Coordinates of C-alpha atoms in Angstrom, one line a residue:
X238 CA 77.5 130.6 130.0
X239 CA 78.0 127.0 128.8
X240 CA 79.7 126.9 125.4
X241 CA 77.9 125.2 122.5
X242 CA 79.8 122.1 121.5
X243 CA 79.7 121.8 117.7
X244 CA 81.0 119.0 115.5
X245 CA 81.8 120.4 112.0
X246 CA 82.2 117.9 109.2
X247 CA 83.7 119.8 106.2
X248 CA 83.6 118.1 102.8
X249 CA 87.1 119.5 101.9
X250 CA 90.2 120.8 103.7
X251 CA 89.8 124.4 102.8
X252 CA 86.4 124.7 104.4
X253 CA 87.8 122.9 107.5
X254 CA 90.5 125.5 107.9
X255 CA 88.0 128.4 107.4
X256 CA 85.6 126.9 110.0
X257 CA 88.6 126.6 112.5
X258 CA 89.6 130.2 111.9
X259 CA 86.1 131.5 112.5
X260 CA 85.7 129.3 115.6
X261 CA 88.9 130.7 117.1
X262 CA 87.5 134.2 117.1
X263 CA 84.4 133.2 119.1
X264 CA 84.1 132.5 122.8
X265 CA 80.6 131.1 122.8
X266 CA 81.4 127.8 121.1
X267 CA 83.7 124.8 121.4
X268 CA 84.4 123.5 117.9
X269 CA 85.7 120.2 116.6
X270 CA 86.5 120.2 112.9
X271 CA 86.8 117.0 110.8
X272 CA 87.1 116.6 107.0
X273 CA 85.1 114.0 105.0
X274 CA 82.7 114.1 102.0
X275 CA 79.5 112.1 101.6
X276 CA 79.9 108.6 103.1
X277 CA 83.2 109.5 104.7
X278 CA 81.7 112.5 106.3
X279 CA 78.7 110.4 107.4
X280 CA 81.0 107.8 109.0
X281 CA 82.9 110.5 110.9
X282 CA 79.6 112.0 112.2
X283 CA 78.3 108.6 113.2
X284 CA 81.5 107.7 115.1
X285 CA 81.7 111.1 116.9
X286 CA 78.1 112.2 117.4
X287 CA 78.1 110.5 120.8
X288 CA 81.2 112.4 122.0
X289 CA 79.2 115.0 124.0
X290 CA 78.4 117.3 121.0
X291 CA 75.3 119.5 120.9
X292 CA 74.9 120.0 117.2
X293 CA 76.6 119.2 113.9
X294 CA 77.2 121.5 110.9
X295 CA 78.1 120.4 107.4
X296 CA 77.3 121.2 103.7
X297 CA 75.1 119.9 100.9
X298 CA 74.8 116.1 100.3
X299 CA 77.1 115.4 103.3
X300 CA 74.8 117.2 105.6
X301 CA 71.8 115.3 104.3
X302 CA 73.5 111.9 104.8
X303 CA 74.5 112.9 108.3
X304 CA 71.0 114.1 109.2
X305 CA 69.6 110.7 108.2
X306 CA 72.1 108.7 110.3
X307 CA 72.5 110.5 113.6
X308 CA 70.2 111.8 116.3
X309 CA 71.8 115.2 116.8
X310 CA 70.5 118.2 114.9
X311 CA 72.3 119.0 111.7
X312 CA 72.7 122.6 110.4
X313 CA 73.5 123.1 106.7
X314 CA 76.2 125.5 105.5
X315 CA 74.6 127.3 102.5
X316 CA 76.2 128.4 99.2
X317 CA 75.8 132.1 98.4
X318 CA 75.8 134.1 95.2
X319 CA 79.2 135.5 96.2
X320 CA 80.6 132.0 96.4
X321 CA 79.5 131.3 92.9
X322 CA 80.8 134.6 91.6
X323 CA 84.3 134.1 93.0
X324 CA 84.5 130.7 91.4
X325 CA 83.5 132.1 88.0
X326 CA 86.0 134.9 88.2
X327 CA 88.8 132.3 88.9
X328 CA 87.6 130.1 86.0
X329 CA 87.9 133.1 83.6
X330 CA 91.7 132.5 83.7
X331 CA 91.1 129.1 82.1
X332 CA 91.6 128.9 78.4
X333 CA 89.1 126.0 77.7
X334 CA 85.3 125.8 77.9
X335 CA 83.8 125.5 81.3
X336 CA 80.3 124.9 82.7
X337 CA 78.6 125.0 86.1
X338 CA 77.2 121.7 87.5
X339 CA 75.7 120.7 90.8
X340 CA 72.5 120.1 92.8
X341 CA 69.9 122.8 92.9
X342 CA 71.5 124.6 95.9
X343 CA 74.3 125.6 93.6
X344 CA 72.6 125.9 90.2
X345 CA 69.6 128.0 91.3
X346 CA 71.7 130.9 92.5
X347 CA 74.1 130.3 89.6
X348 CA 71.2 130.8 87.1
X349 CA 70.1 134.1 88.9
X350 CA 73.7 135.3 88.9
X351 CA 74.3 134.5 85.2
X352 CA 71.0 136.2 84.2
X353 CA 71.9 139.4 86.1
X354 CA 75.4 139.6 84.8
X355 CA 74.6 138.3 81.4
X356 CA 77.1 135.4 81.6
X357 CA 76.8 132.9 78.8
X358 CA 77.6 129.8 80.9
X359 CA 75.9 126.4 80.5
X360 CA 74.4 125.1 83.8
X361 CA 73.6 121.5 84.6
X362 CA 71.4 120.5 87.6
X363 CA 71.9 117.1 89.2
X364 CA 68.8 115.4 90.7
X365 CA 70.7 112.5 92.3
X366 CA 74.3 111.2 92.5
X367 CA 73.8 108.8 89.6
X368 CA 73.1 111.7 87.2
X369 CA 76.5 113.2 87.6
X370 CA 78.7 111.1 85.3
X371 CA 76.2 110.8 82.3
X372 CA 75.5 114.6 82.5
X373 CA 79.2 115.5 82.5
X374 CA 80.1 113.0 79.8
X375 CA 77.6 114.7 77.5
X376 CA 79.1 118.1 78.3
X377 CA 82.6 116.7 77.7
X378 CA 81.6 115.5 74.2
X379 CA 80.4 119.0 73.5
X380 CA 83.9 120.4 74.2
X381 CA 83.8 121.2 77.9
X382 CA 87.1 120.5 79.8
X383 CA 86.5 122.3 83.1
X384 CA 83.5 122.0 85.6
X385 CA 82.6 124.4 88.4
X386 CA 80.8 122.2 90.8
X387 CA 80.4 120.7 94.3
X388 CA 82.3 117.7 95.6
X389 CA 79.9 115.1 94.0
X390 CA 80.4 116.8 90.6
X391 CA 84.2 117.1 91.2
X392 CA 84.5 113.3 91.7
X393 CA 82.4 112.6 88.6
X394 CA 84.6 115.0 86.6
X395 CA 87.7 113.2 87.9
X396 CA 86.4 109.9 86.7
X397 CA 86.0 111.3 83.2
X398 CA 89.4 112.9 83.2
X399 CA 88.0 116.5 83.3
X400 CA 89.3 119.3 85.4
X401 CA 87.1 120.8 88.1
X402 CA 87.0 123.8 90.4
X403 CA 85.1 123.4 93.6
X404 CA 82.5 126.1 94.5
X405 CA 83.5 126.7 98.1
X406 CA 81.4 128.4 100.8
X407 CA 82.7 131.8 102.0
X408 CA 83.1 133.0 105.6
X409 CA 79.7 134.7 105.5
X410 CA 77.9 131.3 104.9
X411 CA 79.9 129.5 107.6
X412 CA 79.3 132.2 110.2
X413 CA 75.6 132.1 109.4
X414 CA 75.5 128.3 110.0
X415 CA 77.4 128.6 113.3
X416 CA 75.0 131.3 114.5
X417 CA 72.0 129.2 113.7
X418 CA 73.5 126.2 115.5
X419 CA 74.1 128.2 118.7
X420 CA 70.6 129.6 118.6
X421 CA 69.1 126.1 118.2
X422 CA 71.1 124.5 121.1
X423 CA 70.4 127.4 123.5
X424 CA 66.7 126.8 123.0
X425 CA 67.0 123.3 124.5
X426 CA 70.1 123.7 126.8
X427 CA 68.5 121.9 129.7
X428 CA 68.3 118.6 127.8
X429 CA 72.1 118.3 127.5
X430 CA 73.1 118.9 131.2
X431 CA 72.7 115.3 132.4
X432 CA 74.4 113.9 129.3
X433 CA 77.4 116.2 129.7
X434 CA 77.9 115.1 133.3
X435 CA 78.0 111.3 132.6
X436 CA 80.0 111.8 129.4
X437 CA 82.7 113.7 131.3
X438 CA 82.9 110.9 133.9
X439 CA 83.5 108.3 131.2
X440 CA 86.0 110.1 129.0
X441 CA 88.1 111.0 132.0
X442 CA 89.6 107.5 132.1
X443 CA 93.1 107.0 130.8
X444 CA 92.1 104.0 128.7
X445 CA 89.9 104.4 125.5
X446 CA 86.7 102.5 125.0
X447 CA 83.9 101.9 122.5
X448 CA 80.4 100.6 122.8
X449 CA 78.5 98.9 119.9
X450 CA 74.7 98.4 119.8
X451 CA 73.1 95.1 119.1
X452 CA 73.2 95.7 115.3
X453 CA 77.0 96.2 115.5
X454 CA 76.8 100.0 114.9
X455 CA 79.1 102.2 116.9
X456 CA 77.1 103.9 119.7
X457 CA 79.8 105.5 121.8
X458 CA 83.5 106.1 121.3
X459 CA 86.2 108.0 123.3
X460 CA 88.5 108.0 120.3
X461 CA 89.1 111.1 118.2
X462 CA 89.1 110.7 114.4
X463 CA 92.7 111.0 113.2
X464 CA 95.0 108.9 110.9
X465 CA 96.2 106.6 113.7
X466 CA 92.8 105.9 115.2
X467 CA 91.3 105.3 111.7
X468 CA 93.8 102.5 111.4
X469 CA 92.9 101.3 114.8
X470 CA 89.1 101.3 114.0
X471 CA 89.8 99.2 110.9
X472 CA 91.6 96.7 113.1
X473 CA 88.6 96.6 115.5
X474 CA 86.3 96.1 112.6
X475 CA 88.3 92.9 111.7
X476 CA 87.4 91.4 115.0
X477 CA 84.0 93.0 115.7
X478 CA 81.8 90.1 114.5
X479 CA 83.6 87.8 116.9
X480 CA 83.4 90.3 119.8
X481 CA 79.6 90.8 119.2
X482 CA 79.1 87.0 119.6
X483 CA 81.4 86.0 122.4
X484 CA 82.4 88.2 125.5
X485 CA 85.6 88.3 127.6
X486 CA 88.1 88.0 124.7
X487 CA 91.4 89.8 124.3
X488 CA 93.3 90.6 121.1
X489 CA 96.8 92.1 120.8
X490 CA 98.2 93.6 117.6
X491 CA 101.0 96.0 116.6
X492 CA 100.3 99.1 114.4
X493 CA 103.4 101.0 113.5
X494 CA 105.4 101.6 116.8
X495 CA 102.5 100.9 119.2
X496 CA 101.0 97.7 120.7
X497 CA 97.2 97.7 121.1
X498 CA 95.4 95.3 123.5
X499 CA 91.6 95.0 122.8
X500 CA 89.3 93.5 125.4
X501 CA 85.5 93.1 125.2
X502 CA 82.6 92.4 127.5
X503 CA 78.8 92.4 127.0
X504 CA 76.4 94.8 128.8
X505 CA 72.6 94.3 128.9
X506 CA 70.2 97.2 129.0
X507 CA 66.4 96.6 128.7
X508 CA 67.0 93.1 127.3
X509 CA 69.3 94.5 124.6
X510 CA 73.0 93.4 124.4
X511 CA 75.7 96.0 123.9
X512 CA 79.3 95.2 123.3
X513 CA 82.0 97.2 125.1
X514 CA 85.6 97.2 123.8
X515 CA 88.4 98.5 126.0
X516 CA 91.7 99.6 124.4
X517 CA 95.0 99.6 126.3
X518 CA 98.1 101.0 124.5
X519 CA 101.8 100.5 125.1
X520 CA 105.0 101.2 123.1
X521 CA 106.3 98.6 120.7
X522 CA 109.8 97.2 120.9
X523 CA 110.4 97.2 117.1
X524 CA 109.7 100.0 114.7
X525 CA 108.5 100.0 111.0
X526 CA 110.9 99.5 108.1
X527 CA 111.9 102.3 105.8
X528 CA 110.1 103.3 102.5
X529 CA 112.3 101.7 99.9
X530 CA 109.4 99.4 99.1
X531 CA 105.9 100.6 99.6
X532 CA 102.5 99.0 98.9
X533 CA 99.3 100.8 97.9
X534 CA 95.9 99.4 97.1
X535 CA 93.3 101.4 95.2
X536 CA 90.8 100.7 97.9
X537 CA 93.0 101.8 100.8
X538 CA 91.5 105.3 100.7
X539 CA 87.9 106.1 99.8
X540 CA 87.1 108.7 97.2
X541 CA 90.0 110.5 95.6
X542 CA 93.0 108.3 96.6
X543 CA 96.0 108.8 94.4
X544 CA 93.8 110.3 91.7
X545 CA 93.4 113.4 94.0
X546 CA 97.2 113.6 94.2
X547 CA 97.6 113.1 90.4
X548 CA 98.7 116.4 89.0
X549 CA 95.9 117.9 86.8
X550 CA 98.7 119.7 84.9
X551 CA 99.0 116.7 82.6
X552 CA 95.3 116.8 81.8
X553 CA 96.2 120.1 80.0
X554 CA 98.2 119.8 76.8
X555 CA 99.3 117.1 74.4
X556 CA 100.3 114.3 76.8
X557 CA 96.8 113.8 78.2
X558 CA 95.7 111.6 75.2
X559 CA 98.8 109.4 75.5
X560 CA 98.3 109.0 79.2
X561 CA 94.7 107.9 78.8
X562 CA 95.6 105.4 76.1
X563 CA 98.6 103.9 78.0
X564 CA 96.5 103.4 81.1
X565 CA 94.2 100.9 79.3
X566 CA 97.1 98.8 78.1
X567 CA 98.9 96.0 80.1
X568 CA 102.2 96.6 78.2
X569 CA 105.2 97.9 80.3
X570 CA 105.6 101.7 80.3
X571 CA 108.7 103.9 80.6
X572 CA 108.1 107.4 81.9
X573 CA 111.0 109.7 81.1
X574 CA 111.4 113.4 82.0
X575 CA 113.5 115.9 83.8
X576 CA 113.3 116.4 87.6
X577 CA 109.9 117.8 88.7
X578 CA 107.8 116.8 85.7
X579 CA 105.4 114.6 87.7
X580 CA 106.7 111.1 86.8
X581 CA 105.5 109.5 90.1
X582 CA 102.1 111.0 89.9
X583 CA 101.6 109.8 86.3
X584 CA 102.7 106.3 87.4
X585 CA 100.1 106.2 90.1
X586 CA 97.5 107.5 87.7
X587 CA 98.3 104.8 85.2
X588 CA 97.8 102.2 88.0
X589 CA 94.5 103.7 89.3
X590 CA 93.0 103.8 85.8
X591 CA 94.6 100.6 84.6
X592 CA 93.3 97.0 84.3
X593 CA 95.1 95.8 87.5
X594 CA 93.7 98.6 89.8
X595 CA 91.9 96.0 92.0
X596 CA 95.3 94.5 92.9
X597 CA 98.2 96.2 94.8
X598 CA 100.6 98.7 93.4
X599 CA 104.2 98.0 94.5
X600 CA 106.5 101.1 94.4
X601 CA 110.2 100.3 94.4
X602 CA 112.4 103.4 95.0
X603 CA 115.8 102.3 93.6
X604 CA 117.5 105.3 95.2
X605 CA 116.5 104.0 98.7
X606 CA 117.4 100.3 98.0
X607 CA 120.6 99.4 99.7
X608 CA 122.5 96.2 98.8
X609 CA 120.9 94.1 101.5
X610 CA 117.3 95.2 100.6
X611 CA 117.9 94.8 96.9
X612 CA 119.2 91.2 97.3
X613 CA 116.1 90.4 99.4
X614 CA 113.9 91.9 96.7
X615 CA 115.5 89.8 94.0
X616 CA 115.6 86.5 96.0
X617 CA 112.8 86.4 98.5
X618 CA 109.7 84.4 98.0
X619 CA 107.7 87.3 99.3
X620 CA 109.1 89.7 96.7
X621 CA 106.5 91.5 94.5
X622 CA 108.4 90.1 91.6
X623 CA 106.8 86.7 92.3
X624 CA 103.3 88.1 92.1
X625 CA 100.7 87.9 89.3
X626 CA 98.3 90.6 88.0
X627 CA 99.8 93.4 90.1
X628 CA 101.4 96.7 89.0
X629 CA 105.0 97.2 89.9
X630 CA 106.5 100.7 89.6
X631 CA 110.3 100.7 89.5
X632 CA 111.3 104.2 90.2
X633 CA 114.6 105.5 88.7
X634 CA 116.4 102.2 88.0
X635 CA 119.2 104.3 86.5
X636 CA 120.5 104.8 90.1
X637 CA 121.2 101.1 90.5
X638 CA 124.8 99.8 90.1
X639 CA 125.8 98.0 87.0
X640 CA 125.7 94.6 88.7
X641 CA 122.2 95.3 90.2
X642 CA 120.9 96.4 86.8
X643 CA 122.2 93.4 85.0
X644 CA 120.5 91.2 87.6
X645 CA 117.2 93.0 87.1
X646 CA 117.4 92.6 83.4
X647 CA 118.2 88.9 83.6
X648 CA 115.3 88.4 86.0
X649 CA 112.8 90.2 83.7
X650 CA 114.1 88.2 80.7
X651 CA 113.9 84.8 82.4
X652 CA 110.8 85.0 84.6
X653 CA 108.1 86.5 82.3
X654 CA 107.8 89.3 84.8
X655 CA 106.4 91.8 82.3
X656 CA 103.8 89.2 81.1
X657 CA 102.6 88.3 84.6
X658 CA 102.4 91.9 85.9
X659 CA 102.1 95.5 84.7
X660 CA 105.5 97.1 84.9
X661 CA 106.1 100.9 85.0
X662 CA 109.5 102.4 85.0
X663 CA 110.7 106.0 85.4
X664 CA 114.0 107.6 84.5
X665 CA 115.4 111.1 85.2
X666 CA 116.9 112.5 82.0
X667 CA 118.7 115.6 83.4
X668 CA 120.6 113.9 86.3
X669 CA 124.3 113.3 86.1
X670 CA 124.3 111.2 89.3
X671 CA 122.8 108.1 87.7
X672 CA 125.4 106.5 85.6
X673 CA 123.2 103.7 84.2
X674 CA 120.4 105.8 82.9
X675 CA 121.2 105.5 79.2
X676 CA 122.0 101.7 79.5
X677 CA 118.7 101.2 81.3
X678 CA 116.7 103.2 78.7
X679 CA 118.3 101.3 75.9
X680 CA 117.2 98.0 77.4
X681 CA 113.7 99.1 78.4
X682 CA 112.9 100.6 75.0
X683 CA 114.7 98.2 72.6
X684 CA 114.7 94.9 74.5
X685 CA 111.6 95.1 76.7
X686 CA 109.7 97.2 74.1
X687 CA 108.2 99.6 76.7
X688 CA 105.7 102.2 75.7
X689 CA 107.7 105.4 76.2
X690 CA 105.9 108.4 77.8
X691 CA 108.0 111.5 77.7
X692 CA 106.9 114.2 80.0
X693 CA 108.0 117.5 78.5
X694 CA 109.6 120.2 80.7
X695 CA 107.5 123.2 81.5
X696 CA 109.5 125.4 79.3
X697 CA 108.4 123.4 76.2
X698 CA 104.7 123.7 77.2
X699 CA 104.7 127.3 78.5
X700 CA 101.5 128.0 76.6
X701 CA 99.8 125.7 79.1
X702 CA 101.0 127.7 82.1
X703 CA 97.8 129.9 82.5
X704 CA 95.6 126.8 82.6
X705 CA 97.9 124.9 85.0
X706 CA 98.2 127.9 87.4
X707 CA 94.4 128.3 87.5
X708 CA 94.1 124.7 88.6
X709 CA 96.9 125.0 91.1
X710 CA 95.4 128.1 92.5
X711 CA 92.1 126.4 92.9
X712 CA 93.6 123.5 94.8
X713 CA 95.4 125.9 97.1
X714 CA 92.2 127.9 97.6
X715 CA 90.5 124.6 98.7
X716 CA 93.3 123.6 101.0
X717 CA 93.8 127.0 102.6
X718 CA 90.3 128.5 102.5
X719 CA 91.4 131.4 100.4
X720 CA 89.5 132.9 97.4
X721 CA 92.2 134.0 95.0
X722 CA 91.0 134.6 91.4
X723 CA 94.3 134.8 89.5
X724 CA 97.3 137.0 88.5
X725 CA 97.6 140.6 87.6
X726 CA 98.5 141.0 84.0
X727 CA 102.2 142.0 84.7
X728 CA 102.5 139.2 87.2
X729 CA 101.3 136.7 84.6
X730 CA 103.9 138.0 82.2
X731 CA 106.7 137.4 84.7
X732 CA 105.5 133.8 85.2
X733 CA 105.5 133.2 81.4
X734 CA 109.0 134.6 81.0
X735 CA 110.5 132.4 83.7
X736 CA 112.5 129.3 82.6
X737 CA 111.2 126.9 85.3
X738 CA 114.3 124.6 85.5
X739 CA 112.7 122.4 88.1
X740 CA 109.4 122.2 86.1
X741 CA 106.1 121.4 87.7
X742 CA 107.5 120.8 91.2
X743 CA 109.0 124.3 91.2
X744 CA 105.8 125.8 89.8
X745 CA 103.7 124.1 92.4
X746 CA 105.8 125.4 95.4
X747 CA 105.9 128.9 93.9
X748 CA 102.1 129.0 93.5
X749 CA 101.8 127.7 97.1
X750 CA 104.1 130.4 98.4
X751 CA 102.2 133.1 96.4
X752 CA 98.8 132.0 97.6
X753 CA 100.0 131.9 101.2
X754 CA 101.4 135.5 101.1
X755 CA 98.6 137.0 98.9
X756 CA 95.9 138.9 100.7
X757 CA 94.0 140.3 97.7
X758 CA 91.9 138.6 95.0
X759 CA 94.7 138.8 92.5
X760 CA 98.4 137.9 92.9
X761 CA 100.5 141.0 92.4
X762 CA 103.4 141.8 90.2
X763 CA 105.6 142.6 93.2
X764 CA 104.9 139.3 95.0
X765 CA 105.7 137.3 91.9
X766 CA 108.9 139.3 91.3
X767 CA 110.1 138.8 94.9
X768 CA 109.3 135.1 95.0
X769 CA 110.9 134.3 91.6
X770 CA 114.0 136.3 92.6
X771 CA 114.8 133.5 95.1
X772 CA 114.2 130.7 92.6
X773 CA 116.9 129.0 90.4
X774 CA 116.6 130.1 86.8
X775 CA 118.4 128.6 83.8
X776 CA 119.1 132.0 82.5
X777 CA 121.2 132.8 85.5
X778 CA 122.2 129.4 87.0
X779 CA 125.1 128.8 84.7
X780 CA 123.6 125.7 83.1
X781 CA 123.7 127.3 79.6
X782 CA 127.3 128.3 78.8
X783 CA 127.9 130.7 75.9
X784 CA 131.0 130.3 73.7
X785 CA 133.0 133.0 72.0
X786 CA 133.0 131.9 68.4
X787 CA 136.0 134.0 67.7
X788 CA 138.1 131.4 69.5
X789 CA 139.9 128.6 67.8
X790 CA 138.4 125.0 67.9
X791 CA 141.1 123.9 70.3
X792 CA 140.4 126.9 72.6
X793 CA 136.6 126.1 72.6
X794 CA 137.4 122.4 73.3
X795 CA 139.5 123.5 76.2
X796 CA 136.6 125.7 77.5
X797 CA 134.2 122.7 77.3
X798 CA 136.6 120.6 79.2
X799 CA 136.9 123.2 81.9
X800 CA 133.1 123.5 82.2
X801 CA 132.5 119.8 82.5
X802 CA 135.4 119.4 85.0
X803 CA 133.9 122.1 87.1
X804 CA 130.5 120.4 87.0
X805 CA 132.0 117.1 88.1
X806 CA 133.8 118.9 91.0
X807 CA 137.3 118.0 89.7
X808 CA 136.7 114.3 89.2
X809 CA 138.7 113.5 86.1
X810 CA 137.3 110.0 85.6
X811 CA 133.7 111.2 85.5
X812 CA 134.7 114.2 83.3
X813 CA 136.4 111.9 80.7
X814 CA 133.4 109.6 80.7
X815 CA 131.0 112.4 80.0
X816 CA 133.2 113.7 77.2
X817 CA 133.6 110.3 75.7
X818 CA 137.4 110.4 75.8
X819 CA 140.1 108.5 77.7
X820 CA 141.7 109.8 80.9
X821 CA 145.1 110.1 79.1
X822 CA 143.5 112.2 76.4
X823 CA 141.8 114.4 79.1
X824 CA 145.2 114.7 80.8
X825 CA 146.9 115.8 77.6
X826 CA 144.1 118.4 76.9
X827 CA 144.4 119.8 80.4
X828 CA 148.2 120.0 80.2
X829 CA 148.0 121.7 76.8

């Protein structure tokens, strides 16, 4: 029997993974899964609908948009009462007030569930997309900090700086939608036979090609939707207007390590002009440069962008207010903190919510800047330092040499760099490898008058750990398709007792590992114990050295010298510098 060819457009990664897993267990379908919400999902469906699919499945508002823009039938993945219940149980780990918000597909079953189980949870129903922000803003003023919602509500919550947990569809709902799609296609199977034969003939060519209708809308494409081809489609869009007007043109461009040759011709059918674009690909001679200097635009990605990457852990606790205030200022900002406290994510968030978000963000990673690249950065006419109204994030300038740092300071002083652009700096406070950190901090705070944003280590905000872990678990649930609710009580106690020397980065990868290995709704004590046993812990890592107070002062001084000398791997010059003494004094102390 012919397999049913289904295009699944999932609004988030976790659903995509769940659909793929279900599809692998069935032999009656051939499934292609793509991820995209609302307009992004609609665009994916429009681009791929002509690639020999029989039916499309999606969810909620994304399904409605696809249905109104493609000719193929669209099956909606429903949201069940069980999906809502699982989300509520996860949110119960959150310490703040939360509500349920969404369109009627979500809120109707939520109201029934809350009535049956006597849950006292506020429920907001959206009638259209423009309702979302005003409705959630009102809830925010009433003390709500977490929203259980669909993707539209999640994006609205993000704009307002609120946390959100996505109400995801379970395997039962996905399986039901696939069954309905198969039943629908088999009822009209004879319609697809001729289309399948001609489609197979065209897509068997080695070259790729696209056909646009007279209105300039993509009508057929042999390209799959992936990161590389999305870039290629953006390139085609640049020349599409010219290709629609004049036939027999050829354009050659390089993208990363590939050369693309685009050729067009016009085809007439029933007095309608269609434009065919043929794509030939060959390897490029030169490759891309490294990532010491990267550029990001807030419009580069639709929807979440860097805001999705921005760690929600800093929306919990005392730093959230300062981050929000600093983002609205154009003054330079210095972000300081230990390794793993999320400095890069905060810098990107300051850019996305700042006054210069419509201009590029330049990220200069000083640790990856060799001498040649640094000199080019300081002297080239194309340097971001020559720009106006942009955001420049100088990451860890403490890793620069003394000469490089003096050159940077002189440039800032003499060029009005901080007045022409928004400057953001970050420094690592607990790294011994960056000799110029203190010198750099003194200049940035006292001379440049930076606003200082200190990101506290996790051990100083351990009371926020339950809220942070609930948000991390939610994101992992979305990305992996799992439905974990939280920790067992004893497991949570272990997490609270841990010292977290590598802070949020360490917590994030621990949560990731725990979610991957957990097969039950709650993360167990044994799993937490086993995972944390392999993690560095300040209590056992030797970072905190105890001293025997029964020793003399000279003996304790000698003990300190030996500890620092060991940490500096026997380097006496670095040891003397850290201790603030001369090498001759260190030599006398070691000899004594």
